Coordinates of C-alpha atoms in Angstrom, one line a residue:
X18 CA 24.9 6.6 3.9
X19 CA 24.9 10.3 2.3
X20 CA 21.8 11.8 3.4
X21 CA 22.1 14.0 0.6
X22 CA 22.1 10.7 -1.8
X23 CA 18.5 9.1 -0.3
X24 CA 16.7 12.7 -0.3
X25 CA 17.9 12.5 -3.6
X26 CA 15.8 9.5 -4.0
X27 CA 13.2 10.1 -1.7
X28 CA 10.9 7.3 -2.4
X29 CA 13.5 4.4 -1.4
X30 CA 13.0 5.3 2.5
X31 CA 9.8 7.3 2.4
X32 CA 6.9 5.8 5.2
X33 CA 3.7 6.5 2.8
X34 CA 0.4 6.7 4.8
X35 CA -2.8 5.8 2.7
X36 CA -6.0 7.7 3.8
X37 CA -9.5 8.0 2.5
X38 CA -10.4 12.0 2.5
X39 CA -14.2 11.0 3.0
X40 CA -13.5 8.8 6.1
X41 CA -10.8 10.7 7.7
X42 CA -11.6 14.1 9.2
X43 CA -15.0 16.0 8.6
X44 CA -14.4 19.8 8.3
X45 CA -17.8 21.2 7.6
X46 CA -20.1 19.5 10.1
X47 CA -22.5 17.0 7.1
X48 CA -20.8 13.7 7.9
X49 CA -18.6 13.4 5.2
X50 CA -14.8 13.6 5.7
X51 CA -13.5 16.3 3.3
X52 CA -9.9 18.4 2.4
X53 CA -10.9 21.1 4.8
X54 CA -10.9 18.3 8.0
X55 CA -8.0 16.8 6.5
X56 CA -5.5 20.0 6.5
X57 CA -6.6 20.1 10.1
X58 CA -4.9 16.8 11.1
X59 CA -1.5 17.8 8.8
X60 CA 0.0 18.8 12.1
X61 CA -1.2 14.8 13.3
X62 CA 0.2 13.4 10.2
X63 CA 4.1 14.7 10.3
X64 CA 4.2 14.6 14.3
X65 CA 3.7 10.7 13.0
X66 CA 6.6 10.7 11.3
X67 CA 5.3 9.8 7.4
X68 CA 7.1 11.5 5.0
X69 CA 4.2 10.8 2.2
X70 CA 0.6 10.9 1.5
X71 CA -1.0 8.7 0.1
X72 CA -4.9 9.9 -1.3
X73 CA -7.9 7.7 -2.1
X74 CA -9.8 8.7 -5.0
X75 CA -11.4 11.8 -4.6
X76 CA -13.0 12.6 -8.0
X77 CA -16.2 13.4 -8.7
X78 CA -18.2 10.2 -8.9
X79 CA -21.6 8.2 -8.1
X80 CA -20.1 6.3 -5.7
X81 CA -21.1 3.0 -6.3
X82 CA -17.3 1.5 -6.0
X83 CA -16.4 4.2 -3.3
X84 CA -14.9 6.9 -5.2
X85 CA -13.5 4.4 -8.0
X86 CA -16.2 5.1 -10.1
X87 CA -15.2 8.1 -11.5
X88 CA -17.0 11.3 -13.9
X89 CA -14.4 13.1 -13.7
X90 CA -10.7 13.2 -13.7
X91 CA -10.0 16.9 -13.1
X92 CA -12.3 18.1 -10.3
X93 CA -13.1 17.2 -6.9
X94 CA -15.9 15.4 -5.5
X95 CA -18.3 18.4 -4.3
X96 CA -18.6 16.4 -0.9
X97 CA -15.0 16.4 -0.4
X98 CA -15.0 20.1 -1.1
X99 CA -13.5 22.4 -4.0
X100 CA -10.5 22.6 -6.2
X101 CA -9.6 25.5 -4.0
X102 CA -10.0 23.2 -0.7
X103 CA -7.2 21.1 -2.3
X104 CA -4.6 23.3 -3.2
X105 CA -5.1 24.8 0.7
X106 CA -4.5 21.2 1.8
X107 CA -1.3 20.9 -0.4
X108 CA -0.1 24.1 0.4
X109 CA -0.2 23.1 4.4
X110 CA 1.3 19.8 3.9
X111 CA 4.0 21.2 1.5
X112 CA 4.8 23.4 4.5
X113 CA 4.9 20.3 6.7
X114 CA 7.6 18.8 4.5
X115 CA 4.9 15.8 3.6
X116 CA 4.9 14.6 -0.1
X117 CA 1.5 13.4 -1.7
X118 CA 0.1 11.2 -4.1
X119 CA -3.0 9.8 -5.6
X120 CA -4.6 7.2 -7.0
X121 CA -4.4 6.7 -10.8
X122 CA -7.6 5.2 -11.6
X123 CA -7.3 5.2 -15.3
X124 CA -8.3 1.6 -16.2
X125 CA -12.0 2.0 -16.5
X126 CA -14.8 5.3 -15.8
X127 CA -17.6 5.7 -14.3
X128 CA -20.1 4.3 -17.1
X129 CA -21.7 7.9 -16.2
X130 CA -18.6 9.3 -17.3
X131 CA -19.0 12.0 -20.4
X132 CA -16.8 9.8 -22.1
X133 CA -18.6 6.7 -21.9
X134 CA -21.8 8.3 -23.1
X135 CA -20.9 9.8 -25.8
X136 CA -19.2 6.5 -26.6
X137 CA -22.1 4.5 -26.2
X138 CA -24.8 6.9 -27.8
X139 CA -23.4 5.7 -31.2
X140 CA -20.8 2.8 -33.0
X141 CA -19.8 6.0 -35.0
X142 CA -18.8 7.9 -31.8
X143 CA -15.9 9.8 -32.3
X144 CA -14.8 8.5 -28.6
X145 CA -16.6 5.3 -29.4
X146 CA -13.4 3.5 -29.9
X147 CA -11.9 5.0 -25.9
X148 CA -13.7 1.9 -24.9
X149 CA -12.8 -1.7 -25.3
X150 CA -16.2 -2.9 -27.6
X151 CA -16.8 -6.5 -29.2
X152 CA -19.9 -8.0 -31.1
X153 CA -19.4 -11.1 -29.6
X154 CA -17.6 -11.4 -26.2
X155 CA -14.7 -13.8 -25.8
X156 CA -15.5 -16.8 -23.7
X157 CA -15.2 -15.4 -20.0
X158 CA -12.4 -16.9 -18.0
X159 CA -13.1 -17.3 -13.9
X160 CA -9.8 -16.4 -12.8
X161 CA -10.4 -13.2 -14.8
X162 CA -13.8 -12.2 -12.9
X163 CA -12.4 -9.7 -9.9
X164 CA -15.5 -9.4 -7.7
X165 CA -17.1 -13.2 -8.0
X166 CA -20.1 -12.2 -5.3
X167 CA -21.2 -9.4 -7.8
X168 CA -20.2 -10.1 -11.4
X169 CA -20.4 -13.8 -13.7
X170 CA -18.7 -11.8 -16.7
X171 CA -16.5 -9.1 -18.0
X172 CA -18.9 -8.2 -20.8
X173 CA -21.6 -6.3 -20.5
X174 CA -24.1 -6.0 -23.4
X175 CA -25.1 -2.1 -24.3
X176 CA -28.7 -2.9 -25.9
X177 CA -28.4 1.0 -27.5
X178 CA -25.3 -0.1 -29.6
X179 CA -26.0 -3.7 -29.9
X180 CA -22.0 -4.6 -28.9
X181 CA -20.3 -5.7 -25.8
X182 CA -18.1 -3.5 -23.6
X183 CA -15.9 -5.1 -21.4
X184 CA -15.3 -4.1 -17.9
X185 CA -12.5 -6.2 -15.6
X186 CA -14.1 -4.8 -12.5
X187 CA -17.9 -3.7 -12.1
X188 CA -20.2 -3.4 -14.9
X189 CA -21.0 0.1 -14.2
X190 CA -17.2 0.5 -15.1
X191 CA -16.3 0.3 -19.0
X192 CA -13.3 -0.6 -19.1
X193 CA -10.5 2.6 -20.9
X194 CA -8.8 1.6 -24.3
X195 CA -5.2 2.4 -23.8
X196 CA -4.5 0.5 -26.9
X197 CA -6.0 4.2 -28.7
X198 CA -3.5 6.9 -28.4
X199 CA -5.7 9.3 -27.8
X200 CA -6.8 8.2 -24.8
X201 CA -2.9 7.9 -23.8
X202 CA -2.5 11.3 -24.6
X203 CA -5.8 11.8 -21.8
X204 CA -4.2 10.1 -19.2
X205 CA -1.2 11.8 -19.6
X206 CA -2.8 15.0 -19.6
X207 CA -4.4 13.8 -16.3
X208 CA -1.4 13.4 -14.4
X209 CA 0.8 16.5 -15.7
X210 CA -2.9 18.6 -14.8
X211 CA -2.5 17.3 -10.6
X212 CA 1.3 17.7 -10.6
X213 CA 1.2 21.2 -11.6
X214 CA -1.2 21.1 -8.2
X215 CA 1.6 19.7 -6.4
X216 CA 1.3 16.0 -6.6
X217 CA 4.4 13.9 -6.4
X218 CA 3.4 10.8 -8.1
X219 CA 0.2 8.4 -8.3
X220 CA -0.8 5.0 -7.1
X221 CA -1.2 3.1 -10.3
X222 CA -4.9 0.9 -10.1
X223 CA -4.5 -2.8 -11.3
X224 CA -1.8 -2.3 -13.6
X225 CA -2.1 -5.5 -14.9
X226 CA -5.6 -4.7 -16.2
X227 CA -4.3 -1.4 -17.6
X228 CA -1.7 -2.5 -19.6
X229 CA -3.1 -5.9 -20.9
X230 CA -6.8 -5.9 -21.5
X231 CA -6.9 -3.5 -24.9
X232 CA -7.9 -3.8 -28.2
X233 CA -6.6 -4.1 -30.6
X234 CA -3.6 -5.2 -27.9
X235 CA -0.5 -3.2 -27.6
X236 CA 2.3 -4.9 -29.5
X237 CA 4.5 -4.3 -26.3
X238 CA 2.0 -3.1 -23.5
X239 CA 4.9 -2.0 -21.1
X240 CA 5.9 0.8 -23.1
X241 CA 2.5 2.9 -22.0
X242 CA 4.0 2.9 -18.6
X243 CA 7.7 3.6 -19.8
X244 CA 5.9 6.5 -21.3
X245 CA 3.7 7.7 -19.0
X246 CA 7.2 7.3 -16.4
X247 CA 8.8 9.6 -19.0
X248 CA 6.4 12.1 -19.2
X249 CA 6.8 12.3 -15.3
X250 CA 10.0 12.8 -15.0
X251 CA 10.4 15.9 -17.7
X252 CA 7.6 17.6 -15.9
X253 CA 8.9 16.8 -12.4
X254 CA 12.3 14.7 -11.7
X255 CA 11.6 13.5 -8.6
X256 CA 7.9 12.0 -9.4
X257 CA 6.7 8.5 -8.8
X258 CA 4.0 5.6 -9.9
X259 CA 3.6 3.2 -6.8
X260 CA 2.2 -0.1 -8.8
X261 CA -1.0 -2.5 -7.4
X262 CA 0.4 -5.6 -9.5
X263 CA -0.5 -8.9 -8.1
X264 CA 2.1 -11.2 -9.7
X265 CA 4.1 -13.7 -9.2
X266 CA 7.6 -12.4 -8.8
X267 CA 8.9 -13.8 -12.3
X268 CA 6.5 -11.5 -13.9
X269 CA 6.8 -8.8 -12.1
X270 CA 9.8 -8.1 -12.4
X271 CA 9.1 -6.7 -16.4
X272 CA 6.9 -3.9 -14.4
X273 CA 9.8 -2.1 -13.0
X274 CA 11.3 -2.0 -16.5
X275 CA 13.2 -5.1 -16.4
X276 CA 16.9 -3.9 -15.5
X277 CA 16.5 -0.3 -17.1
X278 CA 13.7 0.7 -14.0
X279 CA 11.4 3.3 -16.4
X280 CA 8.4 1.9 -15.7
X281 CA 6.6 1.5 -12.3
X282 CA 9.2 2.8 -9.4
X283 CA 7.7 1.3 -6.9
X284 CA 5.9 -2.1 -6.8
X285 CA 3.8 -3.4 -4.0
X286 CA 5.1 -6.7 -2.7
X287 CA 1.9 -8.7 -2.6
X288 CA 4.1 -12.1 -2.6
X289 CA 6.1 -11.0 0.5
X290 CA 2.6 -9.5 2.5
X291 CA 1.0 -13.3 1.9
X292 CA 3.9 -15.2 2.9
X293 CA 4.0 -12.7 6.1
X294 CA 0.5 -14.0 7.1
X295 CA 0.8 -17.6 6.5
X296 CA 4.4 -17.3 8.8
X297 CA 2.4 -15.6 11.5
X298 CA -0.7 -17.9 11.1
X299 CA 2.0 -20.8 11.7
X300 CA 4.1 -19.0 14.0
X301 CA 6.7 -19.9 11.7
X302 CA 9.1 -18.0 10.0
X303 CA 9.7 -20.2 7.2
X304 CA 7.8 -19.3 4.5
X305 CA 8.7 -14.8 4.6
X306 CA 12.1 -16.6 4.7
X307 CA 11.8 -18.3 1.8
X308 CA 9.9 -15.2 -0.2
X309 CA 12.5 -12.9 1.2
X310 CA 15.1 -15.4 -0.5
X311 CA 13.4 -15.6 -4.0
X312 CA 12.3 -12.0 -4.2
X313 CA 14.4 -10.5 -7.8
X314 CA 16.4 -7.1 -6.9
X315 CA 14.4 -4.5 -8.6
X316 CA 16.5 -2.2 -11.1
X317 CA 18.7 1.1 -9.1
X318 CA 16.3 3.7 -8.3
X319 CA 13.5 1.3 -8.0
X320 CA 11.6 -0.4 -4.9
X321 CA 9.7 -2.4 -3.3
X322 CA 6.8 -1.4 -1.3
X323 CA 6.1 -3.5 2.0
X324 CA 2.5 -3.2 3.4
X325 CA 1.0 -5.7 5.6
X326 CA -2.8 -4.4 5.3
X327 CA -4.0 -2.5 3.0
X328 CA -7.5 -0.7 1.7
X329 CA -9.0 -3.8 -0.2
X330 CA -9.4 -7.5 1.0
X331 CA -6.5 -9.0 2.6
X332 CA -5.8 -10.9 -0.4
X333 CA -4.3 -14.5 0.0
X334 CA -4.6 -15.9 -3.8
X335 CA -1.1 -16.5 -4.5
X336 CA -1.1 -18.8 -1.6
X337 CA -1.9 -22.7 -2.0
X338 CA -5.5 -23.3 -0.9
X339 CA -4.0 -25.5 1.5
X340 CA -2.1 -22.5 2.9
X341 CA -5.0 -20.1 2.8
X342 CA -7.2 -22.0 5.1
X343 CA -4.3 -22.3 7.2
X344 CA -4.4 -18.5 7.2
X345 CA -8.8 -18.2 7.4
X346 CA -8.5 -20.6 10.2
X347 CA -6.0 -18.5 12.3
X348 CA -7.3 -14.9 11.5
X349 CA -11.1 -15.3 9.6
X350 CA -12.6 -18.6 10.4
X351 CA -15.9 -17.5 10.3
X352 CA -17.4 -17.0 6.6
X353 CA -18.7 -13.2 7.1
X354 CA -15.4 -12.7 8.0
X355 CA -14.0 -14.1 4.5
X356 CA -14.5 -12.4 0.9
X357 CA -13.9 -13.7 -2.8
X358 CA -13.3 -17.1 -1.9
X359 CA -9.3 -15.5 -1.4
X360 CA -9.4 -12.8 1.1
X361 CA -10.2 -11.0 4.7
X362 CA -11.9 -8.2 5.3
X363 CA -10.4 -7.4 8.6
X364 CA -7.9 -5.1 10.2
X365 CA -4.6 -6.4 11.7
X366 CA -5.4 -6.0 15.4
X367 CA -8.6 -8.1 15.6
X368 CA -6.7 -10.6 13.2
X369 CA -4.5 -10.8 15.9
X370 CA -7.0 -10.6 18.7
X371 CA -6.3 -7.3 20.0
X372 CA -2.8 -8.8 21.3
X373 CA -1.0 -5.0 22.0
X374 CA 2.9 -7.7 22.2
X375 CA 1.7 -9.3 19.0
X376 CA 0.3 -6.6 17.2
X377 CA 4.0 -4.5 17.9
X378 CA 6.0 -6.8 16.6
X379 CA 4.1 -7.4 13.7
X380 CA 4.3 -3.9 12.6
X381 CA 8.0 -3.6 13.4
X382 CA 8.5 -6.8 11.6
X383 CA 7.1 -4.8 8.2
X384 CA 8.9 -1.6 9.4
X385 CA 12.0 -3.5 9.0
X386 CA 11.6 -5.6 5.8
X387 CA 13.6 -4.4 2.9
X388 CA 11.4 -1.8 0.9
X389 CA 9.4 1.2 1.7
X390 CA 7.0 0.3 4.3
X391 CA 3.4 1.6 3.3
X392 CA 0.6 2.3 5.9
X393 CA -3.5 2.5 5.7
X394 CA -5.0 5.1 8.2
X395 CA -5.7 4.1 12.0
X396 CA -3.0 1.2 11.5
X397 CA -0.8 3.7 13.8
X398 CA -4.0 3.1 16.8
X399 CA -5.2 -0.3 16.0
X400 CA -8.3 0.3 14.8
X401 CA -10.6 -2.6 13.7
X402 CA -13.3 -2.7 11.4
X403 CA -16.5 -3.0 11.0
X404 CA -18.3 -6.4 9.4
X405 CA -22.0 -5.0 9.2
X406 CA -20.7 -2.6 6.4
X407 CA -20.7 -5.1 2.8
X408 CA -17.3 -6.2 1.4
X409 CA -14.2 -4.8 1.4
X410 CA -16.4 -1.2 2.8
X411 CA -15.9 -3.0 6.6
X412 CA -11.6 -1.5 6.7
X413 CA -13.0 1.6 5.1
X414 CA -14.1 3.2 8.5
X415 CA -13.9 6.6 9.8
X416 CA -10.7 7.8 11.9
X417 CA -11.3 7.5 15.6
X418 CA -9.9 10.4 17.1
X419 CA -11.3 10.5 20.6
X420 CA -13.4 8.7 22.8
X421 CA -16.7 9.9 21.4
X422 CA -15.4 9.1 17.5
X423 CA -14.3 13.0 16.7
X424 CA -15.1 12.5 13.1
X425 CA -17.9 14.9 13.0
X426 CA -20.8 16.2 15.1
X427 CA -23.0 15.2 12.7
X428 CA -23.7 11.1 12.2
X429 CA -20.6 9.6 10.4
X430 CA -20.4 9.1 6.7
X431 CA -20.4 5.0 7.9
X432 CA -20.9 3.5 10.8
X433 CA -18.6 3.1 13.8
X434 CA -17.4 -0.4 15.0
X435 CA -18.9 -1.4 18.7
X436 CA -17.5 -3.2 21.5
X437 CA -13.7 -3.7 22.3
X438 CA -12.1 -1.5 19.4
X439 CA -14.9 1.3 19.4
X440 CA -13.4 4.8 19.8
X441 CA -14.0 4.6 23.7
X442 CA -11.5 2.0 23.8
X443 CA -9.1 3.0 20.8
X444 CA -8.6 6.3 19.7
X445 CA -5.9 9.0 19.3
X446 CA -6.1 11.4 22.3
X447 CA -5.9 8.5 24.7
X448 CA -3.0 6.9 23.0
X449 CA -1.0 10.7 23.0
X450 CA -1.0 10.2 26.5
X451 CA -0.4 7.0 27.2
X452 CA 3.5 6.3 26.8
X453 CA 3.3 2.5 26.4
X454 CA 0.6 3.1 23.2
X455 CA 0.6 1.5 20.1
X456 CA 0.6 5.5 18.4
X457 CA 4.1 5.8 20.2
X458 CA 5.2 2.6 19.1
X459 CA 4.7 3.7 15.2
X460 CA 6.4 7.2 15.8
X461 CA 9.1 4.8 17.6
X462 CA 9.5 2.6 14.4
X463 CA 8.4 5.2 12.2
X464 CA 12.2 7.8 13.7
X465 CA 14.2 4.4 14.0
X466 CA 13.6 3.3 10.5
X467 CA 14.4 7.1 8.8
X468 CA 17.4 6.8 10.6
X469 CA 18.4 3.2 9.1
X470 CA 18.6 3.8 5.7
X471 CA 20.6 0.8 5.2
X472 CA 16.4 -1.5 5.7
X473 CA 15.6 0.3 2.1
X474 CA 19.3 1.0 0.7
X475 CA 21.2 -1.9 1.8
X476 CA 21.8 -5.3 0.4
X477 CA 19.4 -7.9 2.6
X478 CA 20.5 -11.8 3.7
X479 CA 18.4 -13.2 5.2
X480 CA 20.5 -15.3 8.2
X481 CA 20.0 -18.8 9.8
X482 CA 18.5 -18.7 13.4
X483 CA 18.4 -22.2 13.8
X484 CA 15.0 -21.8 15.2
X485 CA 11.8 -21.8 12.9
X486 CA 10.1 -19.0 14.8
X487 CA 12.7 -16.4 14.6
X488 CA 13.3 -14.5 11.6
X489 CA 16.6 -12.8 11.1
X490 CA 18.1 -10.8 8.4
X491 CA 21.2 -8.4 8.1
X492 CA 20.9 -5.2 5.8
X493 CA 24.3 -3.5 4.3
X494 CA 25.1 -0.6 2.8
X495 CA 28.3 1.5 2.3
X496 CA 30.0 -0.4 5.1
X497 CA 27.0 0.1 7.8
X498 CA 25.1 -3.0 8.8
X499 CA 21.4 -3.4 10.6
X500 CA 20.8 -6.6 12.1
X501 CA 16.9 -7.0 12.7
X502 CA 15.3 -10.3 14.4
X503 CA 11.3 -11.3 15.1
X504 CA 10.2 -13.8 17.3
X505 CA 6.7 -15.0 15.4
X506 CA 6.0 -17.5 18.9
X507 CA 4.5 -17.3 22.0
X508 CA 7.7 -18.7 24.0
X509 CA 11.1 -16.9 24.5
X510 CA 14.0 -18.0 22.6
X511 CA 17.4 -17.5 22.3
X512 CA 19.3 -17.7 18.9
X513 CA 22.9 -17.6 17.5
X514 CA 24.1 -15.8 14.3
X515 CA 26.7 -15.8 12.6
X516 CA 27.6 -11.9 11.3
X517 CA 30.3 -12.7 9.1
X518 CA 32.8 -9.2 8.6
X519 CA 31.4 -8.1 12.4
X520 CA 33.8 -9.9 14.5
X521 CA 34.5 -7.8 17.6
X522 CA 31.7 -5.5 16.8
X523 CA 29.3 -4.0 19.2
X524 CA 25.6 -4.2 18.5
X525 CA 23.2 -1.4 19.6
X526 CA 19.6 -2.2 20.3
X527 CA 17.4 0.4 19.0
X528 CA 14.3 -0.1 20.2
X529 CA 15.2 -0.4 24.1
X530 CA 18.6 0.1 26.2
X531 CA 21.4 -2.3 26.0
X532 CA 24.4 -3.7 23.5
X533 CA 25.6 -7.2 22.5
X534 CA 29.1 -7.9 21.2
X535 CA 29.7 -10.2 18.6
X536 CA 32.7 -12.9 19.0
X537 CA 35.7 -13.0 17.4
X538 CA 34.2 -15.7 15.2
X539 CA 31.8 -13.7 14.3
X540 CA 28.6 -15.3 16.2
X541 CA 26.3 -12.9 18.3
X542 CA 23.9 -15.1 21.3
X543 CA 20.5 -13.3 20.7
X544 CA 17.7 -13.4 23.9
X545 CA 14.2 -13.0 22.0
X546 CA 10.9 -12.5 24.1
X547 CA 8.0 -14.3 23.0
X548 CA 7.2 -12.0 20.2
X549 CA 9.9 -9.8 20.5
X550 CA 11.5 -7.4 18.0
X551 CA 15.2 -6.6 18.2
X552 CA 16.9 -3.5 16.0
X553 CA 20.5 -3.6 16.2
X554 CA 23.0 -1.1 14.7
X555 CA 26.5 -2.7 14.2
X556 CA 29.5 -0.2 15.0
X557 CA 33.3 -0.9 15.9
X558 CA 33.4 -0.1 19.8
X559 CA 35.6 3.4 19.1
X560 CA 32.5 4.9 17.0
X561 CA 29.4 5.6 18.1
X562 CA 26.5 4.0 17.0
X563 CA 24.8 7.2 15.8
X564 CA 27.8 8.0 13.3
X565 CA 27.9 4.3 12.2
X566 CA 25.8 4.7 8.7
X567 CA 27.4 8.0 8.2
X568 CA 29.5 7.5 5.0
X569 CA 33.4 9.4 5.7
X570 CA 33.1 12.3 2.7

């Protein structure tokens, strides 16, 4: 493929890395992790390999939903440091050639928000109507209720105006009325005032709840985000909106724009993440096989994001409840381990039970799944988490950067896990030395997939292994082909596919030494350890496998 065509592009093979300023790197000594500790570790980020950050609210706030509660939507929280901290941080990791963006957290405020007060101090407000506001609530629905340990409603009764306000999240967070124009024009103004800082797009918060819960309701709620895609692209071309939209795939699909793509351009893929859990919980490949199969193409110049952890709860609830105890039994079967009723609140590593064979193939399983593959901070190290902090708070924990934490010198902002994944055990300056570590296994992945472009360009099948453990799937684009295989089991295998249109080609391993040949019938014999990974670049024997996705100008 034309390098110049994907930079072009950027998102479409861009490795995003999601941090939490606050929990990352303190720079000033009080705890806290803030934009000053955080330019320190740019140098840490692109010797990585991501190509984009990925920010965590870092608005001025109370801090009772950590940091998505916010007061303000142009300033900085004043224990993350200033609006002159920022720009330094940009500036550095502009230099680095690393891309940022930010949350978007524009479904509800802070109910300490300006807004919000003034709204509430009178029903003849003029901002009384930036607020969704009923004098008798509609009869609550429990699938609607996000947080079922905290909340038993999404109305909340404001005894100073005598009316309802409905929030889809926390009470303390009235929910925004998009439906007004006026607060349209806000958020717009929002997002044009942090690109002319330098952002390159936003991580969109619940869409779903953005778009849909108005009133009066939009009479075709998908053209706000058309809009606000618009607005991005005349200020900056090559912005983005990475989507949070937990939905079935038939419904999803409208998000990206249907087959124009001027909406969301890039939409996590919470079906494919689930599916990825209950195959690894079974040791079965069946079931990301079968998601793989019945995921829709997005529109051009759209994309899927693949993710297998994220910041929140591990969230199973598109799963049967059949299949998500399958999935509690194998990775959370003890209740404090469990949240909503639907989720984990645990990192990958102890999910998988600190297995260092396991854990690498899991990640170059996501690496290699069509889509841009999107990572939360101390996934690269294996961190784990920490279940005495409450809720989704125990994944939230500061970066363990050497044996004694290296967060701060002062006591951290939350407290560090014990036993076998505290920082004496996994951290980063051990892992830079140590050849065989799960760091150098992510900058491994990390290079090999920048230098596939056909995993995020290319046209996927997924192929027939004739074993249920192994998943296999080819990836073309322009004439260059990527075979990729994962062995979910514990035993080794050995598997035949067929690659038709590779007869007589040679197949290059990427990940270690060595080179298969496929038949003249087009069938390649495939070894696979027991939870082994193979990356395998196709190439007639006269070309060399390093010119083999090169497109002939």
């Amino acid at each position: 493929m034309r390098m110049t065509y994907t930079s072009d592009v950027w998102w479409k093979n861009a490795v995003v890395y999601c941090l939490d300023v606050e929990t990352f790197k303190d720079g000033n000594g009080d705890g806290v992790g803030d934009f000053r500790g955080l330019t320190q570790q740019i140098d840490y980020l692109a010797g990585l390999g991501v190509t984009c950050l990925w920010l965590m609210p870092f608005f001025p706030t109370p801090n009772k939903d950590d940091g998505y509660d916010i007061t303000d939507f142009y300033s900085i929280d004043p224990r993350l440091g200033t609006l002159g901290d920022f720009v330094e941080f940009m500036r550095t990791a502009h230099d680095r050639g690393l891309r940022v963006i930010a949350d978007l957290v524009v479904n509800h405020t802070s109910d300490q928000h300006p807004w919000f007060k003034e709204a509430r101090s009178s029903r003849d407000s003029p901002r009384r109507d930036w607020y969704v506001w009923s004098d008798k609530p509609e009869p609550d629905n429990p699938e609607q209720i996000v947080f079922p340990d905290k909340e038993s409603s999404v109305w909340e009764y404001d005894e100073g105006s005598g009316q309802y306000y409905l929030h889809s999240f926390y009470r303390h967070q009235p929910d925004l009325n998009v439906g007004n124009p006026e607060v349209r024009d806000e958020i717009t103004r929002i997002l044009g005032f942090w690109m002319e800082l330098g952002l390159s797009g936003f991580r969109v918060d619940a869409v779903p709840f953005l778009i849909e819960n108005v009133n009066p309701r939009l009479a075709n709620p998908h053209e706000f985000l058309a809009d606000l895609r618009a607005f991005m692209t005349r200020r900056k071309g090559g912005s983005i909106l990475l989507g949070e939209v937990n939905v079935p795939y038939k419904d999803l699909i409208a998000y990206f724009g249907d087959g124009l793509g001027d909406q969301i351009t890039m939409c996590f893929d919470f079906i494919g993440m689930q599916n990825a859990w209950l195959s690894l919980a079974r040791n079965d490949a069946t079931p990301l096989a079968n998601a793989l199969r019945e995921r829709p193409k997005p529109p051009k110049d759209c994309q899927w994001a693949m993710f297998l952890r994220n910041h929140d709860e591990l969230t199973l609830d598109k799963l049967t409840e059949e299949e998500r105890e399958e999935v509690f039994r194998a990775f959370g079967p003890k209740k404090e381990m469990q949240i909503f009723g639907r989720g984990l609140r645990r990192r990958l590593p102890t999910m998988l039970g600190g297995d260092l064979r396991r854990i690498k193939m899991a990640y170059s399983l996501m690496f290699s799944l069509p889509g841009t593959p999107v990572i939360f901070y101390g996934e690269e190290i294996g961190m784990g988490e920490n279940l005495e902090e409450e809720g989704r708070m125990a994944v939230r924990i500061p970066m363990q950067w050497s044996e004694d934490g290296g967060f701060s010198q002062a006591p951290p902002v939350r407290d560090i896990p014990e036993g076998s994944f505290a920082p004496d055990r996994v951290n980063v300056a051990d892992q830079k030395r140590d050849t065989g570590s799960l760091l150098r296994w992510f900058q491994l992945l990390i290079e090999r997939y920048r230098e596939c472009p056909e995993l995020a360009w290319g046209e996927y099948t997924v192929l027939e292994t004739g074993h249920p453990a192994v998943l296999a799937h080819r990836c073309d684009a322009d004439g260059a082909t990527v075979v990729v295989a994962h062995n979910l089991c514990d035993t080794a295998q050995d598997v035949e596919l067929r690659l038709d249109g590779l007869e007589r080609f040679q197949l290059t391993d990427l990940l270690v030494d060595g080179t298969l040949e496929v038949s003249d019938q087009g069938v390649v014999r495939l070894p696979m350890d027991p939870h082994g990974c193979r990356w395998l670049r196709a190439s007639r024997p006269e070309i060399p496998p390093e010119d083999a996705s090169v497109k002939s100008l």
